[in-house]
Amino acid sequence: MKKKVLILGLMSLVFADVHAVGNYWPLDSLRARAVSNNKSLLMEEQNKVAAHYTHKSAKTNFLPKVSATGAYMYTSRELSLLSDDQKHKLSNIGTGLSALVPDLAPMSAHLNSAGQGLVDALHTDTRNAGVVAVTLTQPLYMGGKIRAYNKITEYAEQASGTMYDKTLQDIIVEVDDAYWNLVALHSKKKLAEGYKTLVDKLESDVEQLVKEGMATKSDLLRVKVKVNEAGVALIQVNNGIELSRMNLCRICGLDMDEPIEVEDNIDNNTQTAEAIGNGELVNQAADNLMQQAESNRKELQALYLKNKIYDEKIKLARAEYLPKLVLMGGYLASNPSVFNSFEHRFKGMWNVGVTLNVPILTWGDRSYKVKAAKAEACMHRYETEEVREKIELQVNQCRQKLQESLERYQTTVRSVDEAEENLRYANHGMKEGVVTLSNVMEAQTAWLKAKSEWVNAQVDVRLANLYLRKAIGAIDTHL
C-alpha cells in the first residue's frame, strides 16, 4: 500500500513537470492526479490501515497475556496481631511469673526479654506496604469467541480493501466523465467557430449581392441575425468550457484557474462506433455480463463479506453463554512478607491454576441474543439480494443505453455526410442563382445541427461504454 501511494505521488510530480511545458493534460495524467488528491480515497486507505491492525490485534487473543501490577500504600495506623494488654503482659512475663513462683525471680529479666522479643516479632509495621504481582493468562476454551472475533476482523479487513477499490473506480469514472464532456465542448467550440466562419462569409457574399442588386436589404438583415446568433452560441460554448474545466480541476485537486487543454478530440468521423464504444460488450449476452458483475462488483464483494461477518456474530452471541476455561499463573510478592513471620523485605510465591466459568441460569438471554443475531444476518442477506437485483437492472440498462448510443451514432454519421453534401449543393446553387438565400441558411443550420448531434452521439457512446464497464466492475484501475 505504501509503495502504491509513493508511486502515485511520483506520478503526480512527473505529470506536474509535463504540465509545466504545456497545458495539455492526457487522461491518464488527470486520473493519477485525482487519485493522489482525492480525500475520500485517502480516508478509505486509512480505513484499510485501521482494519488491518484491528485484525492483527484480534490474532493476539490466541496468545498468552502477561501483566505486571505494583501497589504501594501508606496508612496512618498499622495492623496489630496483639492487643495492648497482651503486649504488656508478654513484655513483663518474667515479673509476673516471679510473683507467682519466687524461685523464678533470678530468671525474670530473661523471661521479660523473651516476651518482648515475641512482641517485636509479631509487630507488623503495615503503615508502609508494597505488593508486586506478575500474572499470565492463557485462554484454553472461550466457547469459540476468540476464533469468531478473529474471523470478523479478517472479513472486515477484506471488505475495507474492496471499498477502497470501489472508491478508486468511482474516481476514475468521475474523471473520465468530466474529461469527455470537456472534450465534447472543445469540439463544439470548433463547430461554433466553423459555423461563425460560414455565416460571416455568407454575410460578405450577400453584401456583395446587395451592391449588385441581386439581393435585398432584408436578405442582408436576416444573415446578420444568423451572424449574431453564431456569436452568442460561441460565447455560450466558451462559458461551458470554462465551467467544465473548473469542474475537472475540482475533481483532480487542481487550482480553479489552472488552464487545461485536452489532447483528445472527436473531430475525426472516420472512427467506427464499435471502436469508440468497445462494441464487444454489446455483443455479449446479458447473463454473461451479469456473471462478470457478480465477480467484479466491489459492492457485492463487500456485501458477501459482511454476510460472513454476520454469520460469525451468531457464533459470537452463542459463545457468550458457553463454558470458558482459562489457565492462570503468576508470582506474588509483598513487603512486609508473612512467609517467615513479618519481615521487612520482598518475598513471594508462584501460583498456577485454571478457572472455569459455566453459565447456569440466564432466563433465556442466550437464546434471545442468538435469535437476534440470526435475524440481523437474515436481514443483511435480503439487503444483498436487493442490491444484486438492482445491479442486474443497472447492467441491462447500461447495455441497452450503449446499444442505443451506437445506433444513434451510426445515424448521425450518415446525417453529417448528407448535411455536408446539402451545404455544398446549396452554396454552389446560390452562386449559380438557382438556390435562394433561405435555402442556404437552412442548409447551414442543418449542417450545424447534424455535426452537434454527431459530437453528442460520439460522447454518449464513450460514456455509455464507460458506465457499462462500471456496471460490470470492469474499470481498469491500473494507472
XYZ file of C-alpha atoms in Angstrom:
479
model
C 0.000 0.000 0.000
C 2.769 2.412 0.909
C 4.519 1.589 -2.363
C 1.346 2.385 -4.288
C 0.933 5.739 -2.557
C 4.594 6.562 -3.259
C 4.199 5.621 -6.927
C 1.108 7.802 -7.238
C 2.949 10.695 -5.626
C 5.876 10.331 -8.017
C 3.487 10.119 -10.966
C 1.853 13.352 -9.855
C 5.251 15.064 -9.791
C 6.063 13.748 -13.256
C 2.733 14.944 -14.612
C 3.260 18.317 -12.967
C 6.571 18.620 -14.838
C 4.864 17.680 -18.092
C 2.212 20.283 -17.457
C 4.884 22.917 -16.859
C 5.913 22.512 -20.503
C 2.386 22.964 -21.840
C -1.260 22.993 -20.827
C -2.127 19.621 -22.369
C -3.345 17.007 -19.903
C -3.662 13.371 -21.066
C -6.489 11.400 -19.486
C -4.077 9.114 -17.592
C -2.399 12.173 -16.064
C -5.708 13.555 -14.828
C -6.684 10.168 -13.392
C -3.437 9.870 -11.455
C -3.747 13.433 -10.204
C -7.311 12.834 -8.998
C -6.353 9.577 -7.264
C -3.457 11.180 -5.414
C -5.565 14.130 -4.216
C -8.977 12.616 -3.505
C -9.887 12.883 0.178
C -12.447 10.071 0.061
C -9.807 7.685 -1.259
C -7.336 8.802 1.406
C -9.976 8.106 4.070
C -10.649 4.652 2.619
C -6.921 3.985 2.677
C -6.756 4.839 6.377
C -9.797 2.636 6.924
C -7.813 -0.224 5.358
C -4.922 0.501 7.711
C -7.230 0.525 10.739
C -8.909 -2.748 9.686
C -5.508 -4.359 9.109
C -4.264 -3.569 12.599
C -7.595 -4.500 14.168
C -7.201 -7.944 12.609
C -3.641 -8.220 13.900
C -4.905 -7.229 17.348
C -7.586 -9.944 17.213
C -4.936 -12.585 16.477
C -3.160 -11.771 19.742
C -6.164 -13.099 21.690
C -4.945 -16.630 20.922
C -1.659 -15.920 22.731
C -0.979 -15.792 26.486
C -1.135 -12.372 28.113
C 1.409 -11.366 30.760
C 0.768 -8.388 33.002
C 2.546 -6.855 35.984
C 0.896 -4.956 38.816
C 2.507 -2.987 41.609
C 0.942 -1.178 44.547
C 2.154 0.874 47.493
C 0.070 2.044 50.458
C 0.831 4.218 53.452
C -1.636 4.055 56.382
C -1.852 6.212 59.490
C -2.111 3.182 61.769
C -0.671 -0.275 61.496
C -2.328 -3.640 61.923
C -1.630 -5.342 65.255
C -1.941 -9.047 65.975
C -1.758 -8.421 69.755
C -3.785 -6.143 71.998
C -2.061 -3.563 74.171
C -2.832 -5.660 77.275
C -1.296 -8.747 75.629
C 1.807 -6.761 74.661
C 2.142 -5.512 78.235
C 1.775 -8.999 79.694
C 4.287 -10.556 77.297
C 6.829 -7.789 77.916
C 6.556 -8.388 81.702
C 6.028 -12.129 81.668
C 9.111 -12.746 83.875
C 7.986 -10.265 86.506
C 4.532 -11.764 86.579
C 5.816 -15.327 86.897
C 8.327 -14.450 89.626
C 5.469 -13.021 91.659
C 3.707 -16.316 91.436
C 6.802 -18.524 91.617
C 9.545 -16.809 93.696
C 12.129 -19.342 92.528
C 11.880 -17.803 89.021
C 12.903 -14.355 90.231
C 16.533 -14.746 89.018
C 15.178 -15.518 85.525
C 12.571 -12.728 85.404
C 14.791 -10.432 83.340
C 15.449 -13.157 80.775
C 11.774 -14.034 80.614
C 10.829 -10.368 80.193
C 13.348 -10.101 77.329
C 11.948 -13.236 75.645
C 8.405 -11.880 75.951
C 9.457 -8.561 74.463
C 11.124 -10.430 71.611
C 7.849 -12.183 70.878
C 6.010 -8.847 70.875
C 8.600 -7.411 68.492
C 8.356 -10.483 66.232
C 4.590 -10.008 65.923
C 4.999 -6.316 65.093
C 3.509 -5.955 61.545
C 4.567 -2.409 60.637
C 1.968 -2.293 57.871
C 1.938 1.507 57.601
C 4.272 1.107 54.591
C 3.099 -1.816 52.469
C 4.008 -2.799 48.902
C 2.748 -5.562 46.630
C 4.075 -6.753 43.245
C 2.258 -9.308 41.070
C 3.056 -10.810 37.683
C 0.163 -12.685 36.060
C -0.015 -14.935 32.995
C -3.407 -15.676 31.420
C -3.894 -18.215 28.638
C -7.422 -18.849 27.303
C -7.972 -22.574 26.775
C -11.585 -22.539 25.650
C -13.806 -19.449 25.283
C -16.756 -21.015 23.506
C -15.383 -20.061 20.064
C -15.485 -16.346 20.894
C -11.835 -15.651 20.044
C -11.988 -17.557 16.751
C -15.232 -15.817 15.731
C -13.836 -12.366 16.519
C -10.691 -13.153 14.560
C -12.801 -14.139 11.552
C -14.902 -10.971 11.868
C -11.830 -8.731 11.758
C -10.380 -10.740 8.867
C -13.539 -10.279 6.785
C -13.702 -6.610 7.803
C -10.142 -6.103 6.540
C -11.042 -7.709 3.208
C -14.214 -5.594 2.976
C -12.248 -2.390 3.574
C -9.978 -3.365 0.684
C -12.944 -3.857 -1.648
C -14.433 -0.496 -0.651
C -11.082 1.150 -1.358
C -11.128 -0.370 -4.844
C -14.735 0.783 -5.349
C -13.843 4.352 -4.410
C -10.882 4.196 -6.782
C -13.163 3.063 -9.622
C -15.670 5.823 -8.823
C -12.923 8.438 -9.031
C -11.730 7.159 -12.408
C -15.296 7.161 -13.764
C -15.864 10.691 -12.461
C -12.654 11.922 -14.110
C -13.469 10.197 -17.419
C -16.994 11.620 -17.432
C -15.777 15.189 -16.837
C -12.920 14.742 -19.302
C -15.053 13.574 -22.223
C -17.645 16.257 -21.594
C -14.849 18.823 -21.774
C -13.574 17.212 -24.990
C -17.105 17.426 -26.433
C -17.328 21.120 -25.585
C -13.996 21.794 -27.271
C -15.281 20.031 -30.371
C -18.496 22.055 -30.223
C -16.376 25.187 -29.953
C -14.682 24.249 -33.223
C -18.114 23.668 -34.717
C -19.324 27.048 -33.471
C -16.227 28.713 -34.894
C -16.748 26.880 -38.205
C -20.384 27.941 -38.287
C -19.376 31.525 -37.471
C -16.951 31.438 -40.394
C -19.713 30.166 -42.700
C -22.210 32.867 -41.770
C -19.507 35.543 -41.867
C -18.653 34.501 -45.420
C -22.344 34.375 -46.282
C -22.738 37.891 -44.919
C -19.849 39.074 -47.088
C -21.347 37.364 -50.149
C -24.808 38.832 -49.533
C -23.371 42.312 -49.057
C -21.755 41.934 -52.472
C -25.049 40.730 -53.939
C -26.861 43.715 -52.435
C -24.405 46.048 -54.107
C -25.008 44.254 -57.403
C -28.772 44.464 -56.924
C -29.173 40.689 -56.774
C -30.272 40.620 -53.075
C -32.350 42.872 -50.887
C -31.572 44.701 -47.671
C -33.962 42.324 -45.921
C -31.832 39.354 -47.018
C -28.742 41.016 -45.542
C -30.513 41.687 -42.224
C -31.590 38.054 -41.990
C -27.979 36.958 -42.472
C -26.781 39.430 -39.835
C -29.228 37.870 -37.373
C -27.614 34.487 -38.057
C -24.166 36.052 -37.520
C -25.263 37.399 -34.155
C -26.744 34.042 -33.192
C -23.485 32.343 -34.101
C -21.594 34.800 -31.903
C -23.907 34.131 -28.949
C -23.547 30.349 -29.429
C -19.766 30.709 -29.388
C -19.926 32.680 -26.135
C -22.145 30.009 -24.576
C -19.750 27.240 -25.619
C -16.786 29.149 -24.166
C -18.668 29.582 -20.882
C -19.493 25.862 -20.853
C -15.833 25.015 -21.441
C -14.799 27.233 -18.539
C -17.304 25.623 -16.148
C -16.334 22.110 -17.258
C -12.651 22.942 -16.874
C -13.261 24.181 -13.320
C -15.214 21.013 -12.501
C -12.361 18.858 -13.817
C -9.880 20.917 -11.756
C -12.005 20.306 -8.656
C -12.086 16.560 -9.233
C -8.330 16.377 -9.851
C -7.322 18.659 -6.977
C -6.002 21.418 -9.269
C -6.345 25.149 -8.778
C -9.560 26.502 -10.246
C -7.617 28.848 -12.518
C -5.387 26.039 -13.821
C -5.519 26.014 -17.645
C -6.400 22.611 -19.098
C -6.300 21.780 -22.770
C -7.313 18.221 -23.589
C -5.282 16.301 -26.110
C -8.055 14.064 -27.413
C -10.522 15.266 -29.976
C -13.576 13.783 -31.606
C -13.446 15.665 -34.873
C -12.431 12.624 -36.908
C -15.572 10.965 -38.277
C -13.641 8.001 -39.690
C -13.844 6.142 -36.374
C -16.392 3.375 -36.189
C -18.938 3.194 -33.408
C -17.525 -0.142 -32.220
C -14.022 1.319 -31.968
C -15.326 4.194 -29.851
C -17.653 2.196 -27.670
C -15.931 -1.173 -27.331
C -18.735 -2.905 -29.157
C -17.933 -6.408 -27.879
C -19.695 -5.544 -24.616
C -22.943 -5.045 -26.519
C -22.483 -8.343 -28.320
C -22.165 -10.264 -25.053
C -25.241 -11.895 -23.566
C -26.870 -10.240 -20.583
C -26.249 -13.347 -18.456
C -22.534 -13.192 -19.251
C -22.386 -9.509 -18.295
C -24.211 -10.239 -15.039
C -21.749 -13.016 -14.227
C -18.928 -10.516 -14.687
C -20.754 -8.060 -12.430
C -21.187 -10.673 -9.697
C -17.486 -11.494 -9.891
C -16.173 -7.949 -10.171
C -18.536 -5.522 -8.451
C -16.907 -4.361 -5.247
C -20.242 -3.585 -3.596
C -21.321 -7.214 -3.946
C -17.952 -8.477 -2.747
C -18.213 -6.259 0.335
C -21.780 -7.433 0.990
C -20.795 -11.104 0.685
C -18.022 -10.493 3.213
C -20.490 -8.756 5.537
C -22.759 -11.786 5.288
C -19.858 -13.850 6.620
C -19.332 -11.299 9.386
C -22.958 -11.655 10.486
C -22.584 -15.450 10.479
C -19.643 -15.076 12.823
C -21.665 -12.700 15.004
C -24.128 -15.544 15.552
C -21.254 -17.671 16.825
C -20.098 -14.746 18.940
C -23.529 -14.425 20.569
C -23.638 -18.177 21.205
C -20.135 -18.128 22.709
C -21.156 -15.655 25.405
C -23.033 -18.394 27.230
C -20.758 -21.367 26.693
C -18.230 -22.544 29.312
C -14.962 -20.638 29.466
C -11.733 -22.267 30.626
C -8.652 -20.166 31.348
C -5.183 -21.165 32.519
C -3.678 -18.720 35.005
C -0.258 -18.471 36.600
C 1.821 -15.833 38.263
C 4.083 -14.625 41.009
C 3.014 -12.519 44.018
C 5.422 -10.722 46.359
C 4.794 -8.336 49.264
C 6.663 -6.206 51.744
C 6.283 -6.802 54.642
C 6.149 -10.525 53.926
C 4.495 -13.135 56.121
C 6.222 -16.312 54.919
C 8.694 -16.204 57.799
C 6.753 -14.191 60.344
C 6.699 -10.489 59.458
C 9.829 -9.430 57.565
C 10.647 -6.069 56.003
C 11.715 -7.481 52.645
C 10.033 -8.610 49.454
C 9.165 -12.263 49.416
C 6.707 -14.046 47.179
C 5.324 -17.259 45.798
C 4.483 -18.838 42.441
C 0.948 -19.927 41.650
C -0.745 -21.772 38.779
C -4.324 -22.861 38.246
C -7.352 -22.919 35.983
C -10.653 -21.084 36.158
C -13.873 -22.443 34.716
C -16.962 -20.317 34.228
C -20.202 -22.108 33.348
C -23.415 -20.074 32.948
C -26.252 -21.906 34.646
C -29.370 -19.739 34.602
C -29.724 -16.839 32.130
C -33.535 -16.724 31.826
C -33.355 -17.254 28.065
C -30.881 -14.396 27.495
C -28.571 -16.615 25.419
C -31.397 -17.811 23.197
C -32.696 -14.275 22.649
C -29.297 -12.905 21.645
C -28.631 -15.763 19.237
C -32.048 -15.302 17.614
C -31.432 -11.558 17.302
C -28.071 -12.217 15.626
C -29.708 -14.671 13.222
C -32.379 -12.101 12.352
C -29.705 -9.490 11.586
C -27.865 -11.979 9.370
C -31.068 -12.809 7.519
C -31.891 -9.111 7.089
C -28.469 -8.461 5.606
C -28.884 -11.341 3.164
C -32.108 -9.747 1.949
C -30.202 -6.496 1.524
C -27.524 -8.305 -0.501
C -30.143 -9.875 -2.748
C -31.813 -6.491 -3.250
C -28.507 -4.894 -4.263
C -27.810 -7.778 -6.620
C -31.175 -7.262 -8.320
C -30.501 -3.535 -8.683
C -27.091 -4.252 -10.189
C -28.688 -6.672 -12.659
C -31.140 -3.946 -13.668
C -28.306 -1.443 -13.946
C -26.272 -3.777 -16.178
C -29.226 -4.293 -18.525
C -29.983 -0.570 -18.630
C -26.373 0.330 -19.379
C -26.163 -2.361 -22.049
C -29.360 -1.040 -23.663
C -28.037 2.523 -23.406
C -24.804 1.540 -25.158
C -26.723 -0.260 -27.898
C -28.937 2.780 -28.386
C -25.989 5.188 -28.456
C -24.159 3.042 -31.026
C -27.193 3.057 -33.334
C -27.644 6.785 -32.818
C -24.005 7.405 -33.629
C -24.254 5.476 -36.896
C -27.317 7.531 -37.794
C -25.553 10.826 -37.048
C -22.597 9.814 -39.225
C -24.956 9.449 -42.169
C -26.693 12.706 -41.241
C -23.377 14.591 -41.237
C -22.487 13.252 -44.688
C -25.893 14.259 -46.030
C -25.762 17.701 -44.359
C -22.301 18.420 -45.766
C -23.438 17.360 -49.243
C -26.559 19.503 -48.901
C -24.457 22.503 -47.817
C -22.130 22.099 -50.766
C -25.101 21.908 -53.117
C -26.711 24.999 -51.552
C -23.525 27.094 -51.763
C -22.961 26.068 -55.358
C -26.602 26.666 -56.222
C -26.572 30.166 -54.731
C -23.572 31.077 -56.875
C -25.430 29.775 -59.915
C -28.560 31.626 -58.886
C -30.745 28.541 -58.654
C -30.914 28.330 -54.826
C -32.337 31.039 -52.601
C -30.619 32.599 -49.611
C -33.153 30.963 -47.304
C -32.186 27.550 -48.575
C -28.502 28.297 -47.937
C -29.174 29.400 -44.360
C -31.330 26.344 -43.792
C -28.503 24.156 -45.113
C -26.009 25.846 -42.788
C -28.334 25.387 -39.803
C -28.918 21.736 -40.720
C -25.141 21.198 -41.020
C -24.530 22.694 -37.563
C -27.313 20.587 -36.029
C -26.055 17.392 -37.663
C -22.478 17.997 -36.546
C -23.587 18.857 -32.982
C -25.687 15.712 -32.754
C -22.746 13.725 -34.117
C -20.468 15.113 -31.396
C -23.086 14.371 -28.722
C -23.610 10.868 -30.074
C -19.900 10.094 -30.040
C -19.538 11.289 -26.437
C -22.678 9.338 -25.482
C -21.109 6.168 -26.913
C -17.935 6.700 -24.877
C -19.833 7.469 -21.685
C -22.326 4.624 -22.188
C -19.393 2.264 -22.623
C -17.761 3.743 -19.512
C -20.855 3.233 -17.358
C -21.452 -0.287 -18.695
C -17.875 -1.174 -17.727
C -18.548 0.350 -14.323
C -21.783 -1.648 -14.004
C -19.941 -4.940 -14.586
C -16.948 -3.837 -12.470
C -14.507 -3.790 -15.390
C -12.987 -0.343 -14.776
C -9.225 -0.516 -15.200
C -7.615 0.941 -12.063
C -4.019 0.434 -13.142
C -2.510 3.883 -13.593
